[in-house]
Amino acid sequence: MSGNLTASEALALRMTSLLLRPHPSIRPGTVADVVQWFGAMQAQDLASGLWSLGARLPGQSVADVQAALERREALRTWPMRGTVHLVPPADARWMLELTGVRSLSGSTTRRAQLGLTEADEGRAMDVLGEALAGGGRLTRAQCLATLREAGIGTDGQRGYHLLWTASVRGVTCVAPNVGTDQTFALLDEWAPESRRLERDEALAVLAHRYVRGHGPVTAREFAGWSGLTLTDARRGLAAAESTLTTVRVDGEPMHVDAALADLPRVPLDDVLALPGFDEYLLGYRDRRLMLDPAHQQAVVPGNNGIFQATVVRAGRVVGVWKRKISRTAVTVAVQPLTTLDAAARARVEQALGRYADFLGLPPRFDWLA
């Protein structure tokens, strides 16, 4: 595929890259496959992260995905932009060293605001490292209690800052929840077989993974997603050039995985129910291709960074949804953002039914308009 693409054709490529349509070079069957494909998947909200995986692994349940995380097919940490992502365990350390540490640039100011010192951070990492050594796994509350017992204050936002710093520095990582409690473990023990990459190789690997999982994209989109400077983003893309090809969307050159170069131009009419914190929207800064600016407020109320779960048709957001889970059912409230006739609503309910199946609960639907 080459030349100037229409918006619909560009969206079809993006949906394929995002593993939301069949892809010619991969048919993921495991959590590890999906996370390895993307390199990093937004997962600050665990429930959203689980469904991001489930939406790309038809037939698997939430219990299946949770079991895969217990098997360490992926782990959660803060590899870039100060935000929690799912990453391949073997790649966590080089990603933290390449992009994660960039989020520490403002730590001096933040420490001062919290009344902490660099020595406090170092002491906290030592304390956590000792407490977790030998396969230990502590909940957030237990980690904070351990710090307090060592004489390190955790009131206000101090505790969160210290836990975050320990993970960004590569001491700890976020292990799967125990019940509803977030837990932490040592990164070296959770991911003992870490890959070591030179900086230029790391830039190339990250660039290729971003493009193959999100393309068509520009260098600016890669910089925005990764937190790299635009110079480093362009350097990574240049290093990965042999695996990529260029297309034009409304005249603008964009990168796409070379495996999609000759993909047939199949009409796009898929209906999907996606979580709010999904790479579908969070993987881009410029979302106009997928999201009408008039619907921005409904998807991100107050522009506060909290994204609503979305209903997507033909690559465009056409509604938002919320779920309420009980022991006997999952009730889904759907707010259309465009006109949906009876046939379209039936397809939306079918898409949301996949989510209910993922949870193992019967669905109930509440249309808000």
GROMACS .gro file of C-alpha atoms in nm:
model
  369
    1MET     CA    1   0.000   0.000   0.000
    2SER     CA    2   0.148   0.334  -0.099
    3GLY     CA    3   0.053   0.677  -0.218
    4ASN     CA    4  -0.195   0.908  -0.055
    5LEU     CA    5  -0.441   0.731   0.175
    6THR     CA    6  -0.790   0.841   0.259
    7ALA     CA    7  -0.881   0.879   0.626
    8SER     CA    8  -1.077   0.551   0.609
    9GLU     CA    9  -0.779   0.366   0.463
   10ALA     CA   10  -0.547   0.513   0.725
   11LEU     CA   11  -0.789   0.408   0.998
   12ALA     CA   12  -0.804   0.055   0.860
   13LEU     CA   13  -0.425   0.039   0.879
   14ARG     CA   14  -0.425   0.171   1.234
   15MET     CA   15  -0.689  -0.076   1.349
   16THR     CA   16  -0.479  -0.355   1.195
   17SER     CA   17  -0.163  -0.226   1.362
   18LEU     CA   18  -0.347  -0.209   1.694
   19LEU     CA   19  -0.445  -0.579   1.658
   20LEU     CA   20  -0.811  -0.482   1.649
   21ARG     CA   21  -0.841  -0.631   1.299
   22PRO     CA   22  -0.674  -0.945   1.158
   23HIS     CA   23  -0.305  -0.880   1.093
   24PRO     CA   24  -0.111  -1.050   0.812
   25SER     CA   25   0.201  -1.122   1.018
   26ILE     CA   26   0.074  -1.211   1.366
   27ARG     CA   27  -0.215  -1.393   1.525
   28PRO     CA   28  -0.156  -1.342   1.898
   29GLY     CA   29  -0.257  -1.627   2.124
   30THR     CA   30  -0.108  -1.517   2.455
   31VAL     CA   31  -0.071  -1.211   2.673
   32ALA     CA   32   0.302  -1.226   2.605
   33ASP     CA   33   0.237  -1.209   2.228
   34VAL     CA   34   0.024  -0.895   2.258
   35VAL     CA   35   0.251  -0.708   2.498
   36GLN     CA   36   0.561  -0.801   2.298
   37TRP     CA   37   0.390  -0.669   1.983
   38PHE     CA   38   0.326  -0.327   2.133
   39GLY     CA   39   0.636  -0.310   2.349
   40ALA     CA   40   0.435  -0.114   2.605
   41MET     CA   41   0.061  -0.088   2.668
   42GLN     CA   42  -0.102   0.177   2.883
   43ALA     CA   43  -0.220   0.014   3.208
   44GLN     CA   44  -0.246   0.264   3.492
   45ASP     CA   45  -0.601   0.138   3.544
   46LEU     CA   46  -0.571  -0.237   3.591
   47ALA     CA   47  -0.927  -0.329   3.489
   48SER     CA   48  -0.882  -0.131   3.169
   49GLY     CA   49  -0.546  -0.294   3.103
   50LEU     CA   50  -0.694  -0.641   3.144
   51TRP     CA   51  -0.967  -0.570   2.888
   52SER     CA   52  -0.713  -0.413   2.650
   53LEU     CA   53  -0.554  -0.758   2.645
   54GLY     CA   54  -0.885  -0.945   2.637
   55ALA     CA   55  -1.011  -0.741   2.342
   56ARG     CA   56  -0.714  -0.870   2.143
   57LEU     CA   57  -0.736  -1.229   2.267
   58PRO     CA   58  -1.084  -1.357   2.170
   59GLY     CA   59  -1.203  -1.645   2.383
   60GLN     CA   60  -0.981  -1.568   2.680
   61SER     CA   61  -1.137  -1.467   3.011
   62VAL     CA   62  -1.024  -1.218   3.271
   63ALA     CA   63  -0.907  -1.513   3.481
   64ASP     CA   64  -0.696  -1.635   3.187
   65VAL     CA   65  -0.532  -1.293   3.152
   66GLN     CA   66  -0.471  -1.263   3.526
   67ALA     CA   67  -0.313  -1.609   3.529
   68ALA     CA   68  -0.083  -1.503   3.243
   69LEU     CA   69   0.032  -1.203   3.445
   70GLU     CA   70   0.099  -1.433   3.741
   71ARG     CA   71   0.313  -1.642   3.503
   72ARG     CA   72   0.504  -1.320   3.433
   73GLU     CA   73   0.415  -1.299   3.066
   74ALA     CA   74   0.412  -0.922   3.124
   75LEU     CA   75   0.468  -0.686   3.413
   76ARG     CA   76   0.361  -0.334   3.503
   77THR     CA   77   0.597  -0.047   3.569
   78TRP     CA   78   0.656   0.318   3.477
   79PRO     CA   79   0.863   0.294   3.155
   80MET     CA   80   0.774   0.636   3.013
   81ARG     CA   81   0.582   0.960   3.069
   82GLY     CA   82   0.546   0.876   3.440
   83THR     CA   83   0.259   0.640   3.351
   84VAL     CA   84   0.211   0.271   3.429
   85HIS     CA   85   0.239   0.039   3.128
   86LEU     CA   86   0.245  -0.334   3.066
   87VAL     CA   87   0.582  -0.433   2.921
   88PRO     CA   88   0.765  -0.757   2.835
   89PRO     CA   89   0.963  -0.850   3.150
   90ALA     CA   90   1.289  -0.896   2.959
   91ASP     CA   91   1.260  -0.542   2.818
   92ALA     CA   92   1.160  -0.355   3.132
   93ARG     CA   93   1.509  -0.252   3.241
   94TRP     CA   94   1.635  -0.111   2.911
   95MET     CA   95   1.306   0.074   2.864
   96LEU     CA   96   1.337   0.229   3.209
   97GLU     CA   97   1.694   0.331   3.128
   98LEU     CA   98   1.599   0.474   2.787
   99THR     CA   99   1.270   0.652   2.855
  100GLY     CA  100   1.164   0.597   3.216
  101VAL     CA  101   1.442   0.802   3.368
  102ARG     CA  102   1.333   1.103   3.162
  103SER     CA  103   1.034   1.134   3.395
  104LEU     CA  104   1.280   1.188   3.682
  105SER     CA  105   1.389   1.522   3.535
  106GLY     CA  106   1.154   1.710   3.766
  107SER     CA  107   1.219   1.496   4.073
  108THR     CA  108   1.438   1.755   4.247
  109THR     CA  109   1.153   2.005   4.247
  110ARG     CA  110   0.900   1.741   4.346
  111ARG     CA  111   1.118   1.618   4.632
  112ALA     CA  112   1.144   1.970   4.766
  113GLN     CA  113   0.767   2.013   4.747
  114LEU     CA  114   0.719   1.692   4.945
  115GLY     CA  115   0.988   1.769   5.200
  116LEU     CA  116   1.204   1.477   5.088
  117THR     CA  117   1.573   1.458   5.006
  118GLU     CA  118   1.772   1.252   4.759
  119ALA     CA  119   1.903   1.060   5.060
  120ASP     CA  120   1.542   0.978   5.159
  121GLU     CA  121   1.483   0.829   4.814
  122GLY     CA  122   1.799   0.623   4.834
  123ARG     CA  123   1.714   0.501   5.181
  124ALA     CA  124   1.360   0.405   5.068
  125MET     CA  125   1.499   0.200   4.779
  126ASP     CA  126   1.737   0.021   5.015
  127VAL     CA  127   1.458  -0.054   5.262
  128LEU     CA  128   1.222  -0.185   4.992
  129GLY     CA  129   1.499  -0.387   4.831
  130GLU     CA  130   1.577  -0.558   5.160
  131ALA     CA  131   1.210  -0.619   5.247
  132LEU     CA  132   1.131  -0.775   4.907
  133ALA     CA  133   1.451  -0.980   4.865
  134GLY     CA  134   1.413  -1.356   4.829
  135GLY     CA  135   1.086  -1.357   4.635
  136GLY     CA  136   0.899  -1.117   4.859
  137ARG     CA  137   0.582  -0.950   4.744
  138LEU     CA  138   0.419  -0.673   4.944
  139THR     CA  139   0.100  -0.477   4.895
  140ARG     CA  140   0.119  -0.102   4.862
  141ALA     CA  141   0.002  -0.065   5.222
  142GLN     CA  142   0.267  -0.309   5.341
  143CYS     CA  143   0.538  -0.125   5.147
  144LEU     CA  144   0.435   0.204   5.305
  145ALA     CA  145   0.425   0.047   5.652
  146THR     CA  146   0.775  -0.093   5.594
  147LEU     CA  147   0.901   0.254   5.502
  148ARG     CA  148   0.743   0.411   5.809
  149GLU     CA  149   0.895   0.145   6.033
  150ALA     CA  150   1.232   0.248   5.892
  151GLY     CA  151   1.162   0.608   5.989
  152ILE     CA  152   1.074   0.732   5.640
  153GLY     CA  153   0.763   0.950   5.622
  154THR     CA  154   0.493   0.845   5.375
  155ASP     CA  155   0.220   1.098   5.452
  156GLY     CA  156   0.059   1.301   5.177
  157GLN     CA  157   0.206   1.209   4.841
  158ARG     CA  158   0.545   1.108   4.984
  159GLY     CA  159   0.463   0.737   4.985
  160TYR     CA  160   0.350   0.735   4.623
  161HIS     CA  161   0.658   0.932   4.517
  162LEU     CA  162   0.894   0.690   4.689
  163LEU     CA  163   0.723   0.382   4.542
  164TRP     CA  164   0.725   0.540   4.197
  165THR     CA  165   1.091   0.637   4.224
  166ALA     CA  166   1.190   0.284   4.330
  167SER     CA  167   1.022   0.141   4.021
  168VAL     CA  168   1.155   0.401   3.775
  169ARG     CA  169   1.504   0.342   3.914
  170GLY     CA  170   1.460  -0.029   3.840
  171VAL     CA  171   1.451  -0.156   4.198
  172THR     CA  172   1.087  -0.268   4.206
  173CYS     CA  173   0.802  -0.336   3.966
  174VAL     CA  174   0.427  -0.371   4.002
  175ALA     CA  175   0.330  -0.736   4.047
  176PRO     CA  176  -0.026  -0.865   3.995
  177ASN     CA  177  -0.288  -0.766   4.249
  178VAL     CA  178  -0.366  -0.980   4.548
  179GLY     CA  179  -0.741  -0.941   4.563
  180THR     CA  180  -0.790  -0.570   4.501
  181ASP     CA  181  -0.452  -0.472   4.647
  182GLN     CA  182  -0.167  -0.361   4.424
  183THR     CA  183   0.158  -0.541   4.502
  184PHE     CA  184   0.528  -0.478   4.444
  185ALA     CA  185   0.821  -0.713   4.384
  186LEU     CA  186   1.189  -0.674   4.297
  187LEU     CA  187   1.243  -0.617   3.925
  188ASP     CA  188   1.558  -0.831   3.925
  189GLU     CA  189   1.362  -1.124   4.072
  190TRP     CA  190   1.047  -1.076   3.866
  191ALA     CA  191   1.244  -1.035   3.542
  192PRO     CA  192   1.578  -1.211   3.597
  193GLU     CA  193   1.656  -1.248   3.225
  194SER     CA  194   1.676  -0.882   3.129
  195ARG     CA  195   1.794  -0.784   2.782
  196ARG     CA  196   2.073  -0.530   2.760
  197LEU     CA  197   2.064  -0.298   2.460
  198GLU     CA  198   2.294  -0.019   2.351
  199ARG     CA  199   2.114   0.314   2.323
  200ASP     CA  200   2.088   0.324   1.942
  201GLU     CA  201   1.961  -0.035   1.931
  202ALA     CA  202   1.707   0.044   2.203
  203LEU     CA  203   1.583   0.347   2.007
  204ALA     CA  204   1.544   0.134   1.696
  205VAL     CA  205   1.357  -0.145   1.877
  206LEU     CA  206   1.121   0.098   2.048
  207ALA     CA  207   1.057   0.287   1.723
  208HIS     CA  208   0.976  -0.030   1.531
  209ARG     CA  209   0.742  -0.158   1.801
  210TYR     CA  210   0.559   0.171   1.822
  211VAL     CA  211   0.511   0.196   1.446
  212ARG     CA  212   0.405  -0.166   1.398
  213GLY     CA  213   0.156  -0.133   1.686
  214HIS     CA  214   0.014   0.210   1.596
  215GLY     CA  215   0.101   0.309   1.238
  216PRO     CA  216   0.052   0.513   1.032
  217VAL     CA  217   0.226   0.761   1.264
  218THR     CA  218   0.465   1.053   1.249
  219ALA     CA  219   0.789   1.109   1.438
  220ARG     CA  220   0.605   1.358   1.659
  221GLU     CA  221   0.354   1.090   1.757
  222PHE     CA  222   0.639   0.855   1.848
  223ALA     CA  223   0.804   1.126   2.057
  224GLY     CA  224   0.474   1.199   2.232
  225TRP     CA  225   0.407   0.832   2.310
  226SER     CA  226   0.758   0.748   2.425
  227GLY     CA  227   0.849   1.069   2.602
  228LEU     CA  228   1.167   1.090   2.394
  229THR     CA  229   1.291   1.411   2.240
  230LEU     CA  230   1.190   1.461   1.879
  231THR     CA  231   1.558   1.427   1.785
  232ASP     CA  232   1.581   1.084   1.950
  233ALA     CA  233   1.246   0.981   1.803
  234ARG     CA  234   1.370   1.060   1.453
  235ARG     CA  235   1.697   0.882   1.528
  236GLY     CA  236   1.511   0.567   1.632
  237LEU     CA  237   1.289   0.575   1.325
  238ALA     CA  238   1.590   0.618   1.098
  239ALA     CA  239   1.759   0.320   1.266
  240ALA     CA  240   1.444   0.110   1.215
  241GLU     CA  241   1.398   0.227   0.855
  242SER     CA  242   1.450  -0.117   0.700
  243THR     CA  243   1.141  -0.253   0.879
  244LEU     CA  244   0.915   0.041   0.790
  245THR     CA  245   0.755   0.201   0.489
  246THR     CA  246   0.605   0.544   0.427
  247VAL     CA  247   0.250   0.635   0.332
  248ARG     CA  248   0.079   0.971   0.301
  249VAL     CA  249  -0.236   1.059   0.490
  250ASP     CA  250  -0.391   1.380   0.356
  251GLY     CA  251  -0.051   1.455   0.207
  252GLU     CA  252   0.143   1.410   0.532
  253PRO     CA  253   0.415   1.139   0.529
  254MET     CA  254   0.368   0.876   0.799
  255HIS     CA  255   0.549   0.558   0.899
  256VAL     CA  256   0.385   0.215   0.893
  257ASP     CA  257   0.511  -0.139   0.940
  258ALA     CA  258   0.645  -0.276   0.610
  259ALA     CA  259   0.436  -0.591   0.663
  260LEU     CA  260   0.127  -0.380   0.587
  261ALA     CA  261   0.261  -0.229   0.265
  262ASP     CA  262   0.052  -0.451   0.037
  263LEU     CA  263  -0.248  -0.501   0.264
  264PRO     CA  264  -0.573  -0.515   0.062
  265ARG     CA  265  -0.797  -0.213   0.108
  266VAL     CA  266  -1.084  -0.385   0.288
  267PRO     CA  267  -1.381  -0.163   0.386
  268LEU     CA  268  -1.379  -0.073   0.756
  269ASP     CA  269  -1.706  -0.121   0.943
  270ASP     CA  270  -1.597  -0.301   1.263
  271VAL     CA  271  -1.785  -0.228   1.588
  272LEU     CA  272  -1.574  -0.254   1.902
  273ALA     CA  273  -1.612  -0.188   2.274
  274LEU     CA  274  -1.277  -0.068   2.409
  275PRO     CA  275  -1.160   0.038   2.754
  276GLY     CA  276  -1.080   0.401   2.823
  277PHE     CA  277  -0.707   0.361   2.879
  278ASP     CA  278  -0.632   0.174   2.559
  279GLU     CA  279  -0.355   0.226   2.304
  280TYR     CA  280  -0.635   0.295   2.054
  281LEU     CA  281  -0.658   0.653   2.187
  282LEU     CA  282  -0.377   0.681   2.442
  283GLY     CA  283  -0.116   0.584   2.183
  284TYR     CA  284  -0.157   0.918   2.001
  285ARG     CA  285  -0.151   1.285   2.077
  286ASP     CA  286  -0.341   1.382   1.764
  287ARG     CA  287  -0.661   1.177   1.787
  288ARG     CA  288  -0.864   1.356   1.520
  289LEU     CA  289  -0.848   1.057   1.287
  290MET     CA  290  -1.039   0.848   1.544
  291LEU     CA  291  -1.220   1.109   1.752
  292ASP     CA  292  -1.436   1.402   1.640
  293PRO     CA  293  -1.314   1.708   1.837
  294ALA     CA  294  -1.679   1.774   1.920
  295HIS     CA  295  -1.679   1.450   2.121
  296GLN     CA  296  -1.357   1.520   2.311
  297GLN     CA  297  -1.542   1.641   2.621
  298ALA     CA  298  -1.755   1.326   2.639
  299VAL     CA  299  -1.451   1.099   2.611
  300VAL     CA  300  -1.224   1.299   2.842
  301PRO     CA  301  -1.458   1.501   3.068
  302GLY     CA  302  -1.290   1.818   3.186
  303ASN     CA  303  -0.980   1.723   2.986
  304ASN     CA  304  -0.848   1.570   3.309
  305GLY     CA  305  -0.667   1.273   3.157
  306ILE     CA  306  -0.937   1.024   3.263
  307PHE     CA  307  -1.061   0.858   2.945
  308GLN     CA  308  -1.404   0.698   2.923
  309ALA     CA  309  -1.446   0.354   2.769
  310THR     CA  310  -1.544   0.393   2.403
  311VAL     CA  311  -1.769   0.239   2.141
  312VAL     CA  312  -1.588   0.243   1.806
  313ARG     CA  313  -1.739   0.194   1.463
  314ALA     CA  314  -1.532   0.198   1.145
  315GLY     CA  315  -1.240   0.327   1.348
  316ARG     CA  316  -1.430   0.630   1.484
  317VAL     CA  317  -1.561   0.684   1.837
  318VAL     CA  318  -1.941   0.678   1.825
  319GLY     CA  319  -2.021   0.638   2.195
  320VAL     CA  320  -1.894   0.593   2.549
  321TRP     CA  321  -1.987   0.330   2.805
  322LYS     CA  322  -1.961   0.255   3.174
  323ARG     CA  323  -2.006  -0.075   3.353
  324LYS     CA  324  -2.137  -0.172   3.693
  325ILE     CA  325  -2.043  -0.522   3.805
  326SER     CA  326  -2.243  -0.732   4.050
  327ARG     CA  327  -2.212  -1.097   4.141
  328THR     CA  328  -2.481  -1.192   3.891
  329ALA     CA  329  -2.442  -0.955   3.594
  330VAL     CA  330  -2.256  -0.666   3.436
  331THR     CA  331  -2.477  -0.367   3.362
  332VAL     CA  332  -2.348  -0.147   3.081
  333ALA     CA  333  -2.470   0.209   3.035
  334VAL     CA  334  -2.415   0.327   2.676
  335GLN     CA  335  -2.414   0.694   2.574
  336PRO     CA  336  -2.425   0.733   2.193
  337LEU     CA  337  -2.237   1.030   2.051
  338THR     CA  338  -2.379   0.985   1.702
  339THR     CA  339  -2.710   0.855   1.573
  340LEU     CA  340  -2.725   0.475   1.600
  341ASP     CA  341  -3.021   0.294   1.447
  342ALA     CA  342  -3.159  -0.034   1.581
  343ALA     CA  343  -2.922  -0.246   1.372
  344ALA     CA  344  -2.620  -0.046   1.486
  345ARG     CA  345  -2.730  -0.073   1.850
  346ALA     CA  346  -2.760  -0.448   1.814
  347ARG     CA  347  -2.401  -0.460   1.690
  348VAL     CA  348  -2.289  -0.242   1.982
  349GLU     CA  349  -2.458  -0.480   2.226
  350GLN     CA  350  -2.284  -0.771   2.055
  351ALA     CA  351  -1.948  -0.598   2.100
  352LEU     CA  352  -2.022  -0.525   2.464
  353GLY     CA  353  -2.134  -0.886   2.500
  354ARG     CA  354  -1.774  -0.988   2.430
  355TYR     CA  355  -1.670  -0.784   2.733
  356ALA     CA  356  -1.937  -0.952   2.945
  357ASP     CA  357  -1.813  -1.292   2.824
  358PHE     CA  358  -1.462  -1.186   2.924
  359LEU     CA  359  -1.590  -1.128   3.278
  360GLY     CA  360  -1.800  -1.445   3.271
  361LEU     CA  361  -2.120  -1.255   3.349
  362PRO     CA  362  -2.445  -1.199   3.158
  363PRO     CA  363  -2.482  -0.845   3.022
  364ARG     CA  364  -2.758  -0.594   3.083
  365PHE     CA  365  -2.781  -0.282   2.870
  366ASP     CA  366  -2.897   0.066   2.957
  367TRP     CA  367  -2.910   0.307   2.661
  368LEU     CA  368  -2.886   0.666   2.784
  369ALA     CA  369  -3.024   0.823   2.466
   0.00000   0.00000   0.00000
